[in-house]
């Protein structure tokens, strides 16, 4: 218990609780409305009138499409899977666009708020955190518009219109467990959260999350302070989620280490609505909410199949990550006060939280639910694992320099499939590949977050770059597969200077000769995200020869366990 929490409990504004412990197929094709001469029927070559008829139909269709998607403004890059009857399996019936009118939106979205990022020509290399431009789906007219629908913002109830505060007071009350805190009357203004405290005793502030301080607003009388405010109250249960790694917003590995604990916590917290009435996402932009993140979020929050995400509160977007943090909420003025009737905040790893589920039961339940969300059969226990080795390739950094040599060696052990998951790879396709994989080989990268969706009995062989051990980062995925209880996880670690190629010359000059013990600063760690790796193929072959027989024989994780490689 922190000093601040102890003081609040002593004053009666924080209710103490006992700490809760841990228990417990081809990818879908996009609708293509274009045609080329090679794709027309061969009879057109012999039948001129039929060609003319087809061309006329295509011309009419092209004009219709251009009205929806002007060629000079939008680039359709993402596919949408649809069911046999033409409806999206991820969107509510009343809001789902027609299959013929949209083919670049995928996955689950908040209720009444589907968006797409508008890409203009020449924007391929736009700067990090550039201000984004969106179009939103308006179901009433079945069109994309720049206008933000009212359903994309969560407006609270005016507090001055007879709102009845909990216990008759707007002061803040807090109830904390080891994994999370629930706040009553949590106040927000201009990107900052406040504890409203009254009475004579002083209360010290504390960290709500790694990036978010809880400021203390100490007044003589909370009711008198709030009475003249034109404040809004967001009623019901709100889940407040601070993506603590906001400098890496599309790293799905960081999403998993925050969403997996949330799934367990909401299952253990019966007093909190699941899914919550609304969800507040701090610091990020809509463009950062990739399909993978939204899918995992839906399962973590308890959203049922074919239902939408809860309404979402987000901050107004800016063109700088540092001005994004204190930015006001969308739909609210810069000086407008907002009180959240009840809010749950999960402790991140920097404030005492964990990186994974709280139980193996939760981990396996989540795996089954994520497959169910995509209408795919969940991998079954007791079946032999697929005799397929999947190698996950990286293109930007942490590439395997001697990949050709590594591939030749891997083929000694069976069928090898090479995949490259990126922002345009549908999660449906990723799950299909993962479900048909028996051995998953990859460098330490965010896409290893898919490893916990492997079939029971499958194995991960992870390639870890040199000097990668700060805050147990090297085990961030291993702790997740370990909690699954039925996935083997092994690693090979680069230990020598000649096994590391720094992409940035300055990083090489600064940190190239540092030991793993010296590389305990964020600067050094960040530099080692931007390296390529030379794998010792003989050592990796030896690891496979030693462990694969146990995997193929169906040995349990405990039976085939070996120590994690030291630094």
Coordinates of C-alpha atoms in Angstrom, one line a residue:
X1 CA 0.0 0.0 0.0
X2 CA 1.4 3.4 -0.9
X3 CA 1.6 6.2 1.6
X4 CA -1.1 8.1 -0.3
X5 CA -3.4 5.2 -0.3
X6 CA -2.9 4.7 3.4
X7 CA -3.7 8.3 4.1
X8 CA -6.9 8.2 2.0
X9 CA -8.0 5.0 3.7
X10 CA -7.4 6.6 7.1
X11 CA -9.6 9.5 6.1
X12 CA -12.4 7.3 4.9
X13 CA -12.2 8.3 1.3
X14 CA -10.6 5.1 0.2
X15 CA -12.2 1.8 1.1
X16 CA -9.6 -0.9 1.8
X17 CA -10.1 -4.3 0.3
X18 CA -8.3 -7.6 0.6
X19 CA -5.8 -8.1 -2.1
X20 CA -7.2 -10.5 -4.8
X21 CA -4.6 -13.1 -5.7
X22 CA -4.1 -15.1 -8.9
X23 CA -6.3 -18.2 -9.2
X24 CA -7.7 -19.3 -10.9
X25 CA -8.2 -21.8 -45.6
X26 CA -7.3 -19.0 -47.7
X27 CA -7.4 -15.4 -46.4
X28 CA -10.6 -13.6 -47.1
X29 CA -10.5 -11.9 -50.5
X30 CA -11.4 -8.3 -50.9
X31 CA -14.3 -7.2 -53.1
X32 CA -12.6 -6.2 -56.3
X33 CA -14.7 -3.9 -58.4
X34 CA -12.1 -3.4 -61.1
X35 CA -11.3 -5.5 -64.2
X36 CA -8.5 -5.9 -66.6
X37 CA -8.6 -7.3 -70.2
X38 CA -6.9 -10.4 -69.0
X39 CA -9.7 -11.0 -66.5
X40 CA -12.6 -10.8 -69.0
X41 CA -14.1 -13.9 -70.4
X42 CA -12.3 -15.4 -73.4
X43 CA -15.5 -15.3 -75.4
X44 CA -15.2 -11.5 -75.5
X45 CA -12.4 -11.9 -77.9
X46 CA -14.8 -13.5 -80.4
X47 CA -17.9 -11.7 -79.4
X48 CA -17.6 -8.0 -79.8
X49 CA -21.1 -7.1 -78.7
X50 CA -20.6 -9.0 -75.4
X51 CA -17.3 -7.1 -74.7
X52 CA -19.1 -3.9 -75.3
X53 CA -21.8 -4.8 -72.9
X54 CA -19.3 -5.7 -70.2
X55 CA -17.3 -2.6 -70.8
X56 CA -20.4 -0.4 -70.5
X57 CA -21.3 -2.1 -67.2
X58 CA -17.8 -1.6 -65.8
X59 CA -17.9 2.0 -66.8
X60 CA -21.2 2.6 -64.9
X61 CA -19.8 0.7 -61.9
X62 CA -16.5 2.7 -62.0
X63 CA -18.5 6.0 -61.9
X64 CA -20.4 4.8 -58.9
X65 CA -17.3 3.7 -57.1
X66 CA -15.5 7.0 -57.7
X67 CA -18.3 8.8 -56.0
X68 CA -17.6 6.8 -52.9
X69 CA -13.8 6.7 -53.1
X70 CA -12.3 9.5 -55.1
X71 CA -9.1 8.0 -56.6
X72 CA -7.0 11.0 -55.8
X73 CA -7.7 10.9 -52.1
X74 CA -8.0 7.3 -50.8
X75 CA -6.1 4.2 -51.2
X76 CA -7.9 1.0 -50.2
X77 CA -5.4 -1.2 -48.6
X78 CA -7.3 -3.4 -46.1
X79 CA -9.7 -6.2 -46.7
X80 CA -13.0 -7.0 -45.0
X81 CA -14.2 -10.5 -44.4
X82 CA -17.9 -11.1 -44.8
X83 CA -20.2 -14.0 -44.1
X84 CA -22.0 -16.0 -46.7
X85 CA -25.1 -13.8 -46.5
X86 CA -23.0 -10.7 -47.2
X87 CA -22.9 -9.2 -43.7
X88 CA -19.8 -8.6 -41.7
X89 CA -19.3 -11.1 -38.8
X90 CA -17.8 -8.3 -36.7
X91 CA -20.2 -5.4 -37.1
X92 CA -23.7 -5.0 -35.7
X93 CA -26.5 -5.4 -38.2
X94 CA -27.8 -1.9 -38.0
X95 CA -24.4 -0.3 -38.5
X96 CA -22.7 -2.7 -40.9
X97 CA -22.1 -1.2 -44.4
X98 CA -23.1 -3.1 -47.5
X99 CA -20.6 -5.6 -48.8
X100 CA -20.6 -3.8 -52.1
X101 CA -20.0 -0.3 -50.7
X102 CA -16.9 -0.9 -48.4
X103 CA -13.9 -3.2 -48.7
X104 CA -11.2 -1.5 -46.6
X105 CA -12.5 -1.9 -43.1
X106 CA -11.8 -5.0 -41.0
X107 CA -12.6 -6.2 -37.6
X108 CA -14.6 -5.0 -34.6
X109 CA -15.3 -1.3 -33.9
X110 CA -16.9 0.7 -31.1
X111 CA -20.7 1.0 -31.3
X112 CA -21.7 3.5 -34.0
X113 CA -18.1 4.6 -34.7
X114 CA -16.2 3.0 -37.6
X115 CA -13.4 5.0 -39.2
X116 CA -10.7 4.7 -41.8
X117 CA -7.5 6.6 -42.1
X118 CA -7.4 8.8 -45.2
X119 CA -4.2 8.4 -47.2
X120 CA -3.2 11.1 -49.7
X121 CA -0.6 10.6 -52.3
X122 CA 2.9 11.4 -51.1
X123 CA 2.1 10.5 -47.4
X124 CA 4.0 7.3 -47.4
X125 CA 6.8 8.8 -45.4
X126 CA 4.8 11.2 -43.2
X127 CA 6.5 11.9 -39.8
X128 CA 5.8 10.0 -36.7
X129 CA 2.7 11.3 -34.9
X130 CA 1.6 13.4 -37.8
X131 CA -2.0 14.6 -37.5
X132 CA -4.3 12.1 -39.1
X133 CA -7.3 12.6 -41.3
X134 CA -10.2 10.2 -41.0
X135 CA -13.5 9.3 -42.7
X136 CA -16.4 7.8 -40.7
X137 CA -19.1 5.5 -41.8
X138 CA -22.6 7.1 -41.6
X139 CA -25.0 4.1 -41.6
X140 CA -28.1 6.2 -42.1
X141 CA -26.9 7.3 -45.6
X142 CA -24.4 4.5 -46.1
X143 CA -21.5 6.8 -47.0
X144 CA -18.1 7.7 -45.7
X145 CA -17.8 11.3 -44.5
X146 CA -15.2 13.5 -42.7
X147 CA -17.9 14.5 -40.2
X148 CA -17.5 12.7 -36.9
X149 CA -20.8 10.9 -35.9
X150 CA -22.2 11.9 -32.5
X151 CA -21.9 8.2 -31.5
X152 CA -18.1 8.6 -31.7
X153 CA -18.0 10.8 -28.6
X154 CA -19.3 10.1 -25.0
X155 CA -20.9 13.2 -23.6
X156 CA -21.6 13.1 -19.9
X157 CA -24.6 14.3 -17.9
X158 CA -24.5 17.9 -16.7
X159 CA -23.8 17.8 -13.0
X160 CA -25.9 20.9 -12.4
X161 CA -29.1 19.3 -13.6
X162 CA -30.0 17.5 -10.4
X163 CA -27.3 14.8 -10.6
X164 CA -27.1 12.7 -7.4
X165 CA -23.6 12.1 -6.4
X166 CA -22.5 8.8 -4.8
X167 CA -23.0 9.1 -1.0
X168 CA -24.2 12.6 -1.7
X169 CA -20.8 14.0 -2.4
X170 CA -18.5 14.6 -5.4
X171 CA -15.4 13.7 -3.4
X172 CA -13.3 10.9 -4.8
X173 CA -13.3 7.4 -3.2
X174 CA -10.8 4.7 -4.1
X175 CA -10.8 1.0 -3.6
X176 CA -7.5 -0.7 -4.6
X177 CA -6.4 -4.3 -5.0
X178 CA -3.0 -5.7 -5.9
X179 CA -3.9 -5.6 -9.6
X180 CA -6.2 -2.6 -10.1
X181 CA -8.1 0.3 -8.5
X182 CA -11.7 1.3 -8.7
X183 CA -12.4 5.0 -8.4
X184 CA -15.7 6.7 -7.5
X185 CA -15.9 10.3 -8.8
X186 CA -12.6 10.4 -10.6
X187 CA -12.1 13.9 -12.0
X188 CA -10.5 14.8 -15.3
X189 CA -9.5 18.1 -16.9
X190 CA -7.2 18.8 -19.8
X191 CA -5.4 15.5 -19.8
X192 CA -5.0 15.3 -16.1
X193 CA -6.8 13.2 -13.5
X194 CA -7.7 14.6 -10.0
X195 CA -8.6 13.2 -6.7
X196 CA -11.2 15.6 -5.2
X197 CA -10.5 15.7 -1.4
X198 CA -12.1 17.8 1.3
X199 CA -11.5 18.0 5.0
X200 CA -8.5 19.1 7.1
X201 CA -6.2 16.1 6.5
X202 CA -3.6 16.4 3.7
X203 CA -3.4 13.7 1.0
X204 CA -0.3 13.1 -1.1
X205 CA -0.7 12.3 -4.9
X206 CA 0.3 9.0 -6.4
X207 CA 0.9 7.4 -9.7
X208 CA -2.3 6.1 -11.4
X209 CA -0.2 4.6 -14.2
X210 CA 3.3 4.9 -15.5
X211 CA 2.4 8.0 -17.5
X212 CA -0.5 9.4 -15.5
X213 CA -0.2 11.1 -12.1
X214 CA -3.2 11.5 -9.8
X215 CA -3.2 15.1 -8.7
X216 CA -4.9 16.0 -5.5
X217 CA -7.5 18.8 -5.6
X218 CA -7.9 19.7 -1.9
X219 CA -10.9 21.9 -1.0
X220 CA -12.8 22.8 2.1
X221 CA -16.1 21.4 0.9
X222 CA -16.4 19.2 -2.2
X223 CA -20.1 20.0 -2.8
X224 CA -19.5 23.7 -2.6
X225 CA -16.6 23.4 -5.0
X226 CA -18.5 21.4 -7.6
X227 CA -21.8 23.3 -7.4
X228 CA -20.9 26.2 -9.7
X229 CA -19.0 24.1 -12.2
X230 CA -20.4 23.4 -15.6
X231 CA -19.1 19.8 -15.2
X232 CA -20.2 16.7 -16.9
X233 CA -20.6 13.3 -15.3
X234 CA -19.9 10.1 -17.3
X235 CA -22.2 7.6 -15.6
X236 CA -21.8 3.9 -15.2
X237 CA -18.6 1.9 -15.4
X238 CA -15.7 3.2 -17.4
X239 CA -12.5 1.2 -18.1
X240 CA -9.6 3.6 -18.3
X241 CA -6.7 2.3 -20.2
X242 CA -3.3 4.0 -20.4
X243 CA -1.2 2.5 -23.2
X244 CA 2.1 3.0 -21.3
X245 CA 4.3 2.4 -24.3
X246 CA 2.8 5.2 -26.3
X247 CA 6.0 5.7 -28.3
X248 CA 5.4 2.3 -29.8
X249 CA 1.7 2.5 -30.4
X250 CA 1.5 -0.3 -33.0
X251 CA 3.6 -2.8 -31.1
X252 CA 1.0 -5.5 -30.5
X253 CA 3.3 -7.2 -27.9
X254 CA 2.7 -4.2 -25.6
X255 CA -1.0 -4.5 -26.2
X256 CA -1.0 -8.1 -25.2
X257 CA 0.9 -7.6 -22.0
X258 CA -1.7 -5.0 -20.9
X259 CA -4.9 -6.7 -22.3
X260 CA -4.2 -10.2 -21.0
X261 CA -4.1 -9.1 -17.3
X262 CA -7.2 -7.0 -17.9
X263 CA -9.1 -10.1 -19.1
X264 CA -8.4 -11.9 -15.8
X265 CA -9.1 -8.8 -13.6
X266 CA -12.5 -8.2 -15.1
X267 CA -13.4 -11.9 -14.6
X268 CA -12.4 -11.6 -11.0
X269 CA -14.2 -8.3 -10.3
X270 CA -17.9 -9.1 -10.3
X271 CA -18.8 -5.6 -9.1
X272 CA -17.6 -4.0 -12.3
X273 CA -19.7 -4.3 -15.5
X274 CA -18.3 -6.6 -18.2
X275 CA -18.1 -5.3 -20.8
X276 CA -18.0 -1.8 -19.3
X277 CA -20.4 0.9 -20.4
X278 CA -17.6 2.8 -22.0
X279 CA -13.8 2.5 -22.5
X280 CA -11.3 5.4 -22.3
X281 CA -8.1 5.1 -24.2
X282 CA -5.4 7.5 -23.2
X283 CA -2.6 9.1 -25.4
X284 CA -3.2 7.2 -28.6
X285 CA -4.9 8.0 -31.9
X286 CA -7.6 6.0 -33.9
X287 CA -5.0 5.1 -36.5
X288 CA -3.1 3.2 -33.7
X289 CA -6.1 1.0 -33.1
X290 CA -5.2 -1.8 -35.5
X291 CA -7.5 -4.7 -36.1
X292 CA -5.4 -6.9 -33.9
X293 CA -5.6 -4.5 -31.0
X294 CA -9.4 -4.1 -31.4
X295 CA -9.9 -7.9 -31.5
X296 CA -7.9 -8.6 -28.4
X297 CA -9.6 -5.6 -26.7
X298 CA -13.0 -7.0 -27.4
X299 CA -12.2 -10.4 -25.8
X300 CA -10.5 -8.7 -22.8
X301 CA -13.5 -6.5 -22.2
X302 CA -16.0 -9.4 -22.4
X303 CA -17.6 -8.4 -25.7
X304 CA -19.6 -11.3 -27.2
X305 CA -19.3 -12.6 -30.7
X306 CA -21.0 -10.3 -33.3
X307 CA -21.3 -7.5 -30.8
X308 CA -19.5 -4.2 -31.0
X309 CA -16.9 -2.6 -28.7
X310 CA -18.3 -0.2 -26.0
X311 CA -18.3 3.5 -26.9
X312 CA -14.8 4.9 -26.6
X313 CA -13.5 8.1 -25.2
X314 CA -10.3 9.4 -26.7
X315 CA -8.2 12.5 -26.5
X316 CA -8.3 15.2 -29.2
X317 CA -5.5 14.4 -31.7
X318 CA -2.5 16.6 -32.1
X319 CA 0.6 16.6 -34.3
X320 CA 3.0 15.9 -31.4
X321 CA 3.2 13.0 -29.0
X322 CA 4.0 15.4 -26.1
X323 CA 1.0 17.6 -26.7
X324 CA -1.2 14.5 -27.1
X325 CA -0.7 13.5 -23.5
X326 CA -2.4 16.6 -22.0
X327 CA -4.9 17.0 -24.8
X328 CA -8.6 17.3 -23.8
X329 CA -11.1 14.6 -24.5
X330 CA -12.9 14.5 -27.8
X331 CA -16.2 16.4 -27.5
X332 CA -15.1 18.4 -24.5
X333 CA -13.7 21.9 -24.2
X334 CA -10.1 22.5 -23.0
X335 CA -11.1 23.7 -19.6
X336 CA -14.2 21.5 -19.1
X337 CA -14.3 19.3 -16.0
X338 CA -15.5 15.7 -16.3
X339 CA -16.2 13.3 -13.4
X340 CA -16.3 9.6 -14.0
X341 CA -19.0 8.0 -11.8
X342 CA -17.0 4.8 -11.5
X343 CA -13.7 3.9 -13.2
X344 CA -11.4 0.9 -13.1
X345 CA -7.7 1.3 -13.8
X346 CA -5.4 -1.7 -14.2
X347 CA -2.0 -1.5 -12.6
X348 CA 0.7 -1.7 -15.3
X349 CA 4.1 -3.4 -14.8
X350 CA 5.6 -0.1 -13.6
X351 CA 3.0 0.3 -10.9
X352 CA 2.9 -3.2 -9.5
X353 CA 1.0 -5.1 -12.2
X354 CA 1.9 -8.2 -14.3
X355 CA 2.5 -8.9 -18.0
X356 CA 0.1 -11.8 -18.5
X357 CA -3.1 -13.5 -17.4
X358 CA -3.6 -14.3 -13.7
X359 CA -4.2 -18.0 -14.3
X360 CA -3.8 -20.7 -16.9
X361 CA -7.5 -21.1 -16.9
X362 CA -7.9 -17.5 -18.1
X363 CA -5.1 -17.9 -20.6
X364 CA -6.7 -20.9 -22.3
X365 CA -10.2 -19.4 -22.2
X366 CA -8.9 -16.3 -23.9
X367 CA -7.3 -18.4 -26.7
X368 CA -10.6 -20.2 -27.3
X369 CA -12.5 -16.9 -27.3
X370 CA -10.2 -15.1 -29.8
X371 CA -10.8 -17.9 -32.3
X372 CA -14.5 -17.9 -31.6
X373 CA -14.5 -14.1 -32.3
X374 CA -13.3 -14.9 -35.9
X375 CA -15.6 -17.9 -36.4
X376 CA -12.6 -20.3 -36.4
X377 CA -12.4 -23.5 -34.5
X378 CA -10.1 -23.2 -31.5
X379 CA -7.1 -25.5 -31.4
X380 CA -7.9 -28.7 -29.4
X381 CA -5.9 -30.3 -26.6
X382 CA -4.7 -33.8 -27.2
X383 CA -4.2 -33.6 -30.9
X384 CA -0.8 -34.0 -32.5
X385 CA 0.7 -30.6 -33.3
X386 CA 1.0 -29.8 -37.0
X387 CA 4.4 -30.8 -38.5
X388 CA 4.9 -27.3 -39.9
X389 CA 7.7 -25.0 -38.9
X390 CA 6.7 -21.3 -39.4
X391 CA 9.5 -18.7 -39.6
X392 CA 8.4 -15.2 -39.0
X393 CA 10.4 -12.7 -41.0
X394 CA 11.2 -9.1 -40.1
X395 CA 11.8 -6.5 -42.7
X396 CA 12.6 -3.2 -40.9
X397 CA 14.9 -4.2 -38.0
X398 CA 15.9 -7.3 -36.0
X399 CA 16.3 -9.0 -39.3
X400 CA 18.3 -12.2 -39.5
X401 CA 21.4 -11.3 -41.5
X402 CA 22.2 -14.9 -42.4
X403 CA 18.6 -15.9 -43.1
X404 CA 19.4 -18.0 -46.1
X405 CA 21.8 -20.1 -44.1
X406 CA 19.2 -20.4 -41.3
X407 CA 16.5 -21.5 -43.7
X408 CA 18.6 -24.3 -45.2
X409 CA 19.2 -25.6 -41.7
X410 CA 15.5 -25.4 -40.7
X411 CA 14.5 -27.5 -43.7
X412 CA 16.6 -30.3 -42.3
X413 CA 13.8 -30.7 -39.7
X414 CA 10.7 -30.6 -42.0
X415 CA 8.4 -28.3 -43.9
X416 CA 9.2 -24.6 -43.4
X417 CA 6.8 -21.8 -44.1
X418 CA 8.0 -18.1 -44.1
X419 CA 5.5 -15.4 -43.1
X420 CA 5.6 -11.7 -42.7
X421 CA 2.8 -10.2 -40.5
X422 CA 2.3 -6.5 -40.9
X423 CA -0.5 -3.9 -40.5
X424 CA -2.3 -5.1 -43.6
X425 CA -2.3 -8.8 -42.6
X426 CA -5.8 -9.5 -41.4
X427 CA -6.0 -11.1 -37.9
X428 CA -8.2 -13.8 -39.4
X429 CA -5.3 -14.8 -41.7
X430 CA -2.8 -14.6 -38.8
X431 CA -4.9 -16.9 -36.7
X432 CA -5.2 -19.4 -39.5
X433 CA -1.5 -19.5 -39.9
X434 CA -0.8 -19.8 -36.2
X435 CA -3.4 -22.6 -35.8
X436 CA -1.6 -24.7 -38.4
X437 CA 1.8 -24.2 -36.9
X438 CA 3.7 -26.7 -34.8
X439 CA 6.9 -24.8 -34.3
X440 CA 7.0 -21.0 -34.4
X441 CA 10.5 -19.4 -34.9
X442 CA 11.0 -15.7 -34.7
X443 CA 13.3 -13.0 -33.5
X444 CA 12.1 -11.1 -30.4
X445 CA 9.4 -8.9 -32.0
X446 CA 6.0 -7.7 -31.2
X447 CA 4.3 -10.2 -33.4
X448 CA 5.3 -12.9 -31.0
X449 CA 2.2 -11.8 -29.2
X450 CA 0.5 -14.4 -31.5
X451 CA 2.5 -17.2 -29.8
X452 CA -0.1 -17.7 -27.1
X453 CA -2.7 -18.6 -29.8
X454 CA -0.6 -21.6 -30.9
X455 CA -2.2 -25.1 -30.7
X456 CA -1.6 -26.9 -27.4
X457 CA 1.8 -28.7 -27.6
X458 CA 3.3 -26.4 -30.1
X459 CA 6.7 -24.7 -29.5
X460 CA 8.2 -21.3 -29.8
X461 CA 11.9 -20.9 -30.6
X462 CA 12.8 -17.3 -30.0
X463 CA 15.9 -15.5 -31.3
X464 CA 16.9 -12.8 -28.8
X465 CA 19.2 -9.9 -29.8
X466 CA 22.2 -9.1 -27.7
X467 CA 21.9 -7.0 -24.5
X468 CA 18.2 -7.5 -24.4
X469 CA 17.4 -8.1 -20.7
X470 CA 16.4 -4.8 -19.1
X471 CA 13.3 -5.2 -16.9
X472 CA 13.0 -8.8 -18.1
X473 CA 12.1 -7.7 -21.6
X474 CA 13.7 -10.9 -22.9
X475 CA 11.0 -12.9 -21.1
X476 CA 8.0 -10.7 -22.0
X477 CA 6.6 -13.3 -24.3
X478 CA 7.9 -16.3 -22.4
X479 CA 5.8 -15.4 -19.3
X480 CA 2.7 -15.3 -21.5
X481 CA 3.3 -18.7 -23.2
X482 CA 4.3 -20.1 -19.8
X483 CA 0.9 -19.1 -18.4
X484 CA -0.8 -20.9 -21.3
X485 CA 0.5 -24.1 -19.7
X486 CA 0.6 -26.1 -22.9
X487 CA 3.1 -24.2 -25.2
X488 CA 6.8 -24.9 -25.1
X489 CA 9.1 -21.9 -25.3
X490 CA 12.8 -22.0 -25.9
X491 CA 15.3 -19.3 -26.9
X492 CA 18.7 -18.7 -28.5
X493 CA 20.4 -15.5 -27.4
X494 CA 23.0 -13.5 -29.3
X495 CA 25.9 -12.8 -26.9
X496 CA 28.7 -11.5 -29.0
X497 CA 29.5 -8.2 -30.6
X498 CA 29.9 -9.8 -34.0
X499 CA 26.3 -11.2 -33.8
X500 CA 24.8 -7.7 -33.7
X501 CA 24.6 -5.2 -36.6
X502 CA 23.5 -1.8 -35.5
X503 CA 21.3 0.0 -38.1
X504 CA 22.2 3.4 -36.7
X505 CA 25.9 4.0 -36.7
X506 CA 25.7 6.3 -33.6
X507 CA 24.1 3.5 -31.6
X508 CA 27.1 1.3 -32.5
X509 CA 29.5 3.9 -31.3
X510 CA 27.6 4.6 -28.1
X511 CA 26.6 1.1 -27.0
X512 CA 28.4 -1.4 -29.2
X513 CA 30.9 -2.4 -26.5
X514 CA 28.5 -2.3 -23.6
X515 CA 27.8 -5.5 -21.6
X516 CA 24.3 -6.6 -20.8
X517 CA 24.8 -5.4 -17.2
X518 CA 25.7 -1.9 -18.5
X519 CA 22.8 -1.8 -20.9
X520 CA 20.3 -1.0 -18.2
X521 CA 19.3 2.4 -19.5
X522 CA 16.3 3.2 -21.7
X523 CA 18.6 4.7 -24.3
X524 CA 20.6 1.5 -24.6
X525 CA 17.5 -0.6 -24.7
X526 CA 16.0 1.6 -27.4
X527 CA 19.1 1.3 -29.4
X528 CA 18.9 -2.5 -29.3
X529 CA 15.5 -2.5 -30.8
X530 CA 17.1 -1.1 -33.9
X531 CA 19.6 -3.9 -34.7
X532 CA 19.9 -6.9 -37.0
X533 CA 21.1 -10.3 -35.8
X534 CA 23.6 -12.9 -37.0
X535 CA 22.4 -16.3 -35.8
X536 CA 24.9 -19.0 -34.9
X537 CA 23.3 -21.7 -37.0
X538 CA 25.2 -24.6 -35.4
X539 CA 24.0 -23.6 -31.9
X540 CA 20.4 -23.1 -33.2
X541 CA 20.5 -26.5 -34.9
X542 CA 21.7 -28.1 -31.6
X543 CA 18.8 -26.5 -29.8
X544 CA 16.3 -27.9 -32.3
X545 CA 17.8 -31.4 -32.2
X546 CA 17.6 -31.4 -28.5
X547 CA 14.0 -30.1 -28.1
X548 CA 12.1 -31.0 -31.2
X549 CA 11.9 -34.8 -30.5
X550 CA 10.0 -33.9 -27.2
X551 CA 7.7 -31.5 -29.1
X552 CA 6.8 -34.0 -31.8
X553 CA 6.4 -36.8 -29.2
X554 CA 3.7 -34.7 -27.4
X555 CA 5.7 -34.3 -24.2
X556 CA 4.2 -31.8 -21.6
X557 CA 5.7 -28.4 -21.1
X558 CA 7.1 -29.6 -17.7
X559 CA 8.7 -32.7 -19.1
X560 CA 10.4 -30.8 -21.9
X561 CA 11.4 -27.7 -20.0
X562 CA 15.0 -26.4 -20.0
X563 CA 16.5 -23.3 -18.3
X564 CA 16.1 -20.0 -20.1
X565 CA 19.4 -18.9 -21.6
X566 CA 21.3 -16.5 -19.4
X567 CA 22.9 -13.3 -20.5

